[in-house]
Amino acid sequence: MKHPFLLAGIPPEMLVEAHGTFATATCTVCRRKYDGEDLRPDLMSGVIPKCVTCKGVVKPDIIFFGEELPLHFFKYVTDFPLADLLIIMGTSLEVEPFASLAGVVRASVPRLLINRDLVGPFAMTNSRPRDVVLLGDVVNGVQTLVRALGWTQELDALMVAAAEKSSTKPNEE
């Protein structure tokens, strides 16, 4: 399945998945790359995927606690001081370097938190006057944002295209 951000037209080089992704995977021994969808049957049945080349463990390209963040993440940290808007979603803002990212944007930059709870600087009494908070389910918060921006038709079209694409993919047993 194509990544939702790529479906939305965001170029891969502009996307930073700081916690990694299940969309791809890598053999821990020979470093052979795999499409994450190829691992789904094994992962869903509790089987550890093995490399077809060397029989090593194939690990989804996600970042586990204690592992290094991708270098791509640090390249884009320099963009924060140039931002016009910061949207923060679905996070506790407790673990560095993420915990401090909300403070990296200029004080004049509006920050939007879409989250179940108030976190980080949004939980403090001295939050910024331009901060906006949408508390609750992240999906509902994003849908509220999409409606406010007048993008409902575009989102619906993306969702239909994604559903059609996944329904045309052959079933895997």
PDB file of C-alpha atoms in Angstrom, residues 17 24 26 34 48 58 71 86 106 116 120 122 126 129 137 139 142 146 148 157 165:
ATOM      1  CA  GLU A  17       9.493   9.497   9.398  1.00  0.00           C
ATOM      2  CA  THR A  24       9.812  -1.008   4.174  1.00  0.00           C
ATOM      3  CA  THR A  26      15.666  -4.579   5.939  1.00  0.00           C
ATOM      4  CA  TYR A  34      11.944  -5.549   1.409  1.00  0.00           C
ATOM      5  CA  ILE A  48       9.526 -13.677  12.518  1.00  0.00           C
ATOM      6  CA  VAL A  58      14.018  -9.102   8.441  1.00  0.00           C
ATOM      7  CA  LEU A  71      20.075  11.101   9.519  1.00  0.00           C
ATOM      8  CA  LEU A  86       3.746  23.756  13.153  1.00  0.00           C
ATOM      9  CA  ARG A 106       9.791  31.227  16.153  1.00  0.00           C
ATOM     10  CA  ARG A 116      -5.808  13.243  23.142  1.00  0.00           C
ATOM     11  CA  GLY A 120       4.631  19.727  26.407  1.00  0.00           C
ATOM     12  CA  PHE A 122       0.601  23.237  25.453  1.00  0.00           C
ATOM     13  CA  ASN A 126       2.173  30.297  29.641  1.00  0.00           C
ATOM     14  CA  PRO A 129      -1.216  33.231  22.301  1.00  0.00           C
ATOM     15  CA  ASP A 137      -9.127  11.477  18.692  1.00  0.00           C
ATOM     16  CA  VAL A 139      -8.452  11.201  13.173  1.00  0.00           C
ATOM     17  CA  VAL A 142      -7.521  15.936  11.302  1.00  0.00           C
ATOM     18  CA  VAL A 146      -9.574  19.340   6.701  1.00  0.00           C
ATOM     19  CA  ALA A 148     -11.874  24.088   8.202  1.00  0.00           C
ATOM     20  CA  ALA A 157     -10.894  11.543  -3.330  1.00  0.00           C
ATOM     21  CA  LYS A 165      -5.953   0.546  -5.009  1.00  0.00           C
TER      22      LYS A 165
END
